[in-house]
XYZ file of C-alpha atoms in Angstrom:
417
model
C -0.006 0.175 0.053
C 1.004 3.522 -0.649
C 1.984 5.450 2.694
C -0.504 8.194 3.503
C 0.666 11.470 3.888
C -1.075 13.789 6.539
C -0.662 16.924 8.333
C 0.103 15.832 12.084
C -1.997 16.195 15.137
C -0.577 16.554 18.773
C -1.146 12.891 19.213
C 1.172 11.780 16.146
C 4.157 13.664 17.761
C 5.905 10.757 19.578
C 5.607 8.573 16.356
C 6.888 11.244 14.379
C 9.701 12.181 16.510
C 10.599 8.429 16.602
C 10.738 8.529 12.629
C 13.009 11.567 12.758
C 15.539 9.549 15.017
C 15.350 6.605 12.521
C 16.069 8.881 9.689
C 19.028 10.633 11.140
C 20.363 7.355 12.532
C 19.918 8.353 16.065
C 19.256 5.522 18.089
C 19.306 7.307 21.824
C 16.069 6.363 23.588
C 13.144 9.009 22.958
C 11.953 10.095 26.381
C 8.469 11.656 27.146
C 10.433 14.846 28.488
C 12.225 15.080 25.191
C 8.916 14.872 23.387
C 7.317 17.603 25.620
C 10.044 20.047 24.938
C 10.798 19.695 21.313
C 7.370 19.327 20.597
C 6.869 22.661 21.961
C 8.430 24.122 18.918
C 6.652 21.944 16.325
C 3.658 23.992 14.759
C 1.660 20.718 13.863
C -0.296 22.544 10.904
C 2.862 23.159 9.354
C 4.141 19.355 9.850
C 3.795 16.432 7.600
C 4.098 12.881 8.318
C 4.072 9.622 5.840
C 2.342 6.770 7.476
C 2.337 3.283 6.684
C -0.016 1.210 8.844
C 0.613 2.483 12.259
C 4.379 3.581 11.505
C 5.838 6.951 10.769
C 7.909 6.559 7.912
C 8.674 10.214 6.776
C 8.899 13.473 8.327
C 8.891 16.884 7.060
C 7.794 20.334 8.547
C 8.317 23.971 8.022
C 8.549 27.010 10.034
C 8.437 30.724 9.448
C 11.773 32.780 9.033
C 13.192 36.023 8.411
C 15.904 35.867 5.856
C 18.270 39.059 5.413
C 19.290 39.812 1.696
C 21.812 42.126 0.221
C 21.133 45.778 1.598
C 19.675 44.632 4.703
C 15.989 43.904 3.872
C 14.345 40.588 5.497
C 12.393 38.531 3.468
C 9.732 36.215 4.982
C 11.047 32.492 4.333
C 9.626 29.066 4.530
C 12.298 27.213 6.411
C 12.352 23.508 5.664
C 13.696 21.178 8.315
C 13.336 17.786 9.733
C 13.225 16.071 6.598
C 13.382 12.151 6.554
C 12.373 9.008 5.164
C 12.870 5.622 6.668
C 15.240 3.326 4.948
C 12.586 0.874 4.169
C 10.426 3.466 2.174
C 13.347 5.096 0.286
C 12.568 6.143 -3.631
C 8.754 6.066 -3.429
C 8.534 9.519 -4.001
C 7.450 10.573 -0.377
C 9.813 13.441 -0.144
C 8.681 14.973 -3.502
C 5.093 14.627 -2.182
C 5.522 16.355 1.139
C 7.685 18.988 -0.624
C 5.230 19.515 -3.349
C 2.572 20.275 -0.478
C 4.992 22.557 1.696
C 6.017 24.363 -1.307
C 2.490 25.361 -2.660
C 1.331 26.450 0.782
C 4.385 28.387 1.397
C 3.617 30.639 -1.812
C -0.030 30.635 -0.901
C 1.005 32.038 2.669
C 3.196 34.743 0.754
C 6.564 33.671 1.405
C 9.095 34.831 -1.018
C 11.483 32.261 -0.721
C 11.873 28.751 0.799
C 15.184 27.760 2.788
C 17.206 24.747 4.240
C 20.210 23.157 5.427
C 21.154 20.499 3.400
C 22.370 17.336 5.264
C 23.257 15.808 1.704
C 24.074 17.718 -1.379
C 22.386 15.757 -4.261
C 18.768 15.946 -3.029
C 17.170 19.379 -3.200
C 18.413 20.689 -6.333
C 15.486 18.376 -7.560
C 13.045 20.641 -5.880
C 14.209 23.758 -7.042
C 16.769 24.555 -4.176
C 20.183 25.980 -4.881
C 23.281 26.339 -2.624
C 23.263 30.001 -1.647
C 25.668 30.355 1.058
C 28.678 28.242 2.046
C 30.469 27.823 5.388
C 34.108 27.383 6.471
C 35.505 26.084 9.796
C 38.855 26.960 11.167
C 41.162 25.159 13.370
C 43.708 27.695 14.971
C 47.031 26.669 16.363
C 47.093 29.171 19.077
C 50.752 29.193 19.989
C 51.805 29.597 16.161
C 49.346 32.564 15.539
C 52.159 35.110 16.695
C 49.679 37.039 18.872
C 50.782 38.589 21.944
C 50.205 36.074 24.827
C 50.314 38.968 27.117
C 47.407 40.552 25.595
C 45.034 42.149 28.222
C 42.083 43.470 26.343
C 41.052 46.109 23.729
C 43.070 49.320 23.416
C 42.246 52.324 25.573
C 39.049 54.079 24.060
C 37.796 50.932 22.070
C 35.504 49.189 24.747
C 35.771 46.115 26.617
C 34.948 42.312 26.771
C 33.169 41.357 29.473
C 32.214 37.625 30.598
C 28.424 37.421 31.598
C 26.019 34.790 33.132
C 23.611 33.111 30.820
C 20.487 34.519 31.948
C 22.207 38.016 31.492
C 23.379 37.060 28.089
C 19.690 35.911 27.172
C 18.486 39.523 28.391
C 20.899 41.364 25.917
C 22.001 39.046 22.986
C 18.519 38.914 21.268
C 18.264 42.636 21.017
C 22.008 42.611 19.698
C 21.059 40.048 17.307
C 18.115 41.894 15.687
C 20.628 44.892 14.857
C 23.656 42.633 13.671
C 21.424 40.595 11.279
C 19.821 43.697 9.477
C 23.129 45.288 8.298
C 23.545 45.582 4.773
C 26.331 43.296 4.147
C 24.975 40.381 6.444
C 22.938 38.645 3.640
C 22.141 34.740 4.705
C 21.702 35.702 8.348
C 18.015 34.677 9.995
C 16.007 35.868 12.884
C 16.049 33.904 16.108
C 12.704 33.416 18.202
C 12.346 33.610 21.765
C 12.458 29.812 21.861
C 15.933 29.582 19.976
C 17.163 31.573 22.707
C 15.846 29.667 25.464
C 17.213 26.289 23.985
C 20.634 27.988 23.153
C 21.149 29.350 26.562
C 20.077 26.176 28.413
C 16.656 27.385 29.859
C 14.646 24.632 27.833
C 16.242 21.303 28.590
C 15.273 17.342 29.177
C 16.836 14.934 30.988
C 20.571 13.534 29.474
C 20.077 16.376 26.691
C 23.904 16.601 26.324
C 23.744 20.382 26.963
C 26.966 21.717 27.674
C 26.544 25.249 29.421
C 28.991 27.730 27.448
C 30.896 30.439 28.483
C 29.310 33.950 27.433
C 30.975 37.179 26.573
C 30.030 40.535 25.329
C 31.804 43.289 23.633
C 30.534 46.823 24.662
C 31.490 50.035 23.405
C 32.867 53.164 24.854
C 29.136 53.990 25.645
C 28.230 50.721 26.961
C 26.250 49.297 24.055
C 26.524 45.875 23.152
C 28.485 45.584 19.627
C 29.640 41.713 19.591
C 28.461 38.499 21.405
C 30.326 35.154 21.821
C 29.600 31.966 23.234
C 32.151 28.936 23.722
C 33.030 25.829 25.383
C 36.443 24.130 26.566
C 37.520 20.731 26.370
C 40.478 19.648 28.617
C 42.988 16.993 27.941
C 45.019 15.103 30.893
C 47.852 17.684 30.749
C 50.271 15.280 29.154
C 53.894 16.065 30.139
C 52.537 18.382 32.581
C 51.629 20.870 29.400
C 47.967 22.263 28.797
C 46.641 21.252 25.658
C 43.103 22.615 25.861
C 40.764 23.193 22.978
C 38.196 26.227 22.846
C 35.364 25.579 20.762
C 33.215 28.591 19.552
C 29.724 28.397 19.385
C 28.483 31.637 18.170
C 30.267 34.771 17.505
C 28.689 37.969 15.836
C 30.072 41.303 15.679
C 28.756 44.492 14.549
C 31.858 46.702 14.285
C 35.463 45.578 13.351
C 36.456 46.791 16.397
C 34.073 44.171 18.359
C 35.384 41.573 15.741
C 38.933 41.796 16.500
C 38.387 42.036 20.373
C 36.280 38.882 20.616
C 38.913 36.863 18.577
C 41.834 38.081 20.443
C 40.151 37.636 23.815
C 39.288 33.668 22.492
C 42.904 33.539 21.216
C 44.443 34.655 24.536
C 42.851 32.555 27.076
C 45.129 30.519 29.242
C 45.751 26.917 28.795
C 44.279 27.090 25.323
C 46.430 25.675 22.472
C 44.002 24.738 20.052
C 40.732 27.025 18.792
C 37.639 25.789 16.794
C 35.766 28.481 14.906
C 32.388 26.952 14.476
C 30.617 27.480 11.362
C 32.244 30.896 9.738
C 31.703 32.859 6.526
C 34.308 31.489 4.033
C 35.695 35.143 3.700
C 35.768 35.707 7.621
C 38.864 37.851 8.683
C 39.973 35.484 11.458
C 42.998 34.116 9.460
C 43.993 37.529 8.487
C 43.424 38.779 12.003
C 46.875 36.483 13.033
C 50.368 37.517 12.409
C 50.873 33.954 10.783
C 47.544 33.333 8.854
C 48.776 29.879 8.542
C 47.986 28.743 12.105
C 44.366 28.984 10.977
C 43.776 25.688 9.150
C 40.535 25.035 7.083
C 38.783 21.986 8.445
C 35.845 22.004 6.599
C 34.407 23.912 3.684
C 31.019 23.072 2.054
C 27.483 24.478 1.014
C 25.333 25.523 3.956
C 22.051 27.619 3.103
C 20.008 26.619 0.108
C 17.506 28.851 -1.038
C 14.077 27.849 -3.382
C 12.605 31.001 -5.123
C 8.988 31.164 -5.067
C 8.025 35.051 -5.675
C 10.549 36.300 -7.753
C 9.282 39.641 -8.332
C 9.076 40.318 -4.545
C 12.318 38.872 -3.928
C 14.409 40.426 -6.839
C 13.187 43.729 -5.852
C 13.940 43.332 -2.075
C 17.688 43.421 -2.380
C 20.081 46.290 -3.668
C 22.489 45.461 -6.309
C 25.987 46.691 -6.774
C 25.385 48.898 -10.215
C 22.169 50.041 -12.005
C 21.011 48.004 -15.057
C 18.414 46.062 -16.729
C 18.165 42.102 -17.410
C 15.542 39.939 -18.396
C 15.605 36.269 -16.980
C 13.773 33.337 -18.488
C 13.265 30.986 -15.382
C 12.163 27.490 -15.633
C 10.471 25.800 -12.710
C 8.649 22.319 -13.449
C 6.267 22.887 -10.651
C 4.878 26.191 -11.788
C 5.631 28.141 -8.969
C 8.021 30.523 -9.869
C 7.951 29.819 -13.783
C 8.127 32.651 -16.357
C 10.068 35.775 -17.765
C 10.986 38.576 -15.575
C 12.536 42.111 -16.144
C 14.916 43.293 -13.724
C 15.801 47.168 -13.206
C 18.098 48.285 -10.731
C 18.932 51.609 -9.870
C 20.041 54.204 -6.774
C 16.699 54.423 -5.931
C 15.956 50.640 -5.582
C 15.004 47.961 -7.723
C 11.996 46.521 -9.459
C 10.874 43.344 -11.094
C 7.889 42.688 -13.091
C 6.769 40.211 -15.726
C 8.406 40.537 -19.273
C 7.437 39.789 -22.917
C 10.531 40.675 -24.690
C 13.065 37.982 -25.247
C 15.491 36.718 -22.344
C 19.182 37.858 -21.841
C 19.493 34.838 -19.739
C 17.743 31.766 -19.075
C 18.179 29.142 -16.073
C 16.501 26.712 -13.877
C 14.835 28.211 -10.778
C 17.505 26.181 -8.565
C 20.254 28.404 -10.346
C 18.533 31.893 -9.453
C 18.668 30.588 -5.681
C 22.431 29.896 -5.801
C 22.973 33.304 -7.613
C 20.562 35.580 -5.248
C 22.815 36.230 -2.389
C 25.760 37.129 -4.375
C 27.736 34.447 -3.597
C 27.849 32.676 -7.231
C 28.773 34.031 -10.534
C 26.413 33.631 -13.588
C 29.630 33.325 -15.707
C 30.693 30.447 -13.780
C 26.940 28.679 -14.116
C 27.082 29.430 -17.515
C 30.552 27.668 -18.096
C 28.622 24.604 -16.641
C 25.479 24.788 -18.830
C 23.326 26.016 -15.716
C 22.748 29.355 -17.411
C 22.240 30.220 -20.906
C 23.172 33.466 -22.208
C 20.813 34.693 -25.183
C 22.579 38.362 -25.212
C 26.188 38.644 -25.483
C 27.713 39.737 -22.136
C 24.718 39.475 -20.139
C 26.093 36.641 -17.950
C 28.981 39.182 -17.067
C 26.294 42.032 -16.603
C 24.686 39.762 -14.003
C 27.604 39.203 -12.004
C 28.184 43.072 -11.967
C 24.625 43.404 -10.737
C 24.387 40.495 -8.254
C 27.813 40.181 -6.584
C 28.459 41.738 -3.380
C 31.406 42.663 -1.207
C 31.432 40.067 1.417
C 30.303 36.758 0.774
C 26.768 35.374 2.552
C 26.855 33.762 5.688
C 24.199 31.787 7.905
C 25.535 31.186 11.210
C 22.606 28.871 12.348
C 21.361 25.284 11.690
C 17.852 25.148 11.632
């Protein structure tokens, strides 16, 4: 029999969470306490399950999200998460059916784009998603950085770094993140609701959740305004040869000013006993290596796609962002679902951008996933054209698209969702 796909009720959550565990190869026992805490963040009316008899064999849910685009505007996005199909039910079209229903609902709701973090690269291009922002993780050999180990804080007149308790951090960090995420060059950053802060500062927990309380620090400028935040944990060894070999792992580091960014990194790199620093997810063009007298001390451990985007409302999303230069470009977009198919005329100028349906010939044609890849400014149309993913109908149109879409800093999404 074909599994039934349906919107959940609250009674379905235990079976649904068990299916999530199966899909992500998590053999840990699922307790009632965990279901109660995690279930509080699930909107059942936006959650689907595939059921074969009494067993849930597929999971899919979405949640509202605000995505920062080039220029600092925020677009409503349909964030996709908890996508699984049990190994007994692969290749039966369950994901396609759940994705189709969710994207149609998102379009009807008025979401401009859909977003996700892809566990596997090959899956989501078939559903109109393209990788829009990448991430890099650095491991720093602290003794080799060349930094002054007698560092005692930012220079006089630049501000200060303060350690704070988690409850105090929870009071100041959300307001700072809202200021941070709408900066013009922070495309890819997303909003964090109250539940996110409660989960990530240890207020919402369940027994044996493996939560490790982090250290929390803030950078305040000379007026006392928070301009940067960081969380981190430390892992100790057994002091082999009577020498410390401690690793500091950064959770989240965000800075609204260059002074705050330099001060927070230098603070972390000067913590006593620390010989290795793991940066956590950073933008591919993060300044961390160049802050070091010897940038080779920062080794890239991982560099991979991270945030994927799927256009839903092309005129709205293209008009929302800013562009580097004025210009006009006609795009012919192919979307086999019909949700974002069509030909669109983009006009950019110093007063902003406009995007409307077009009747004239196209300058470029591409699959809708390619537009998702280009949208935040990380990829070039000329590279995609070389791969055959963008077709140029007007000579020079790909280079023109590059001049329009590219940004001075690469996009970055600091959060898994």
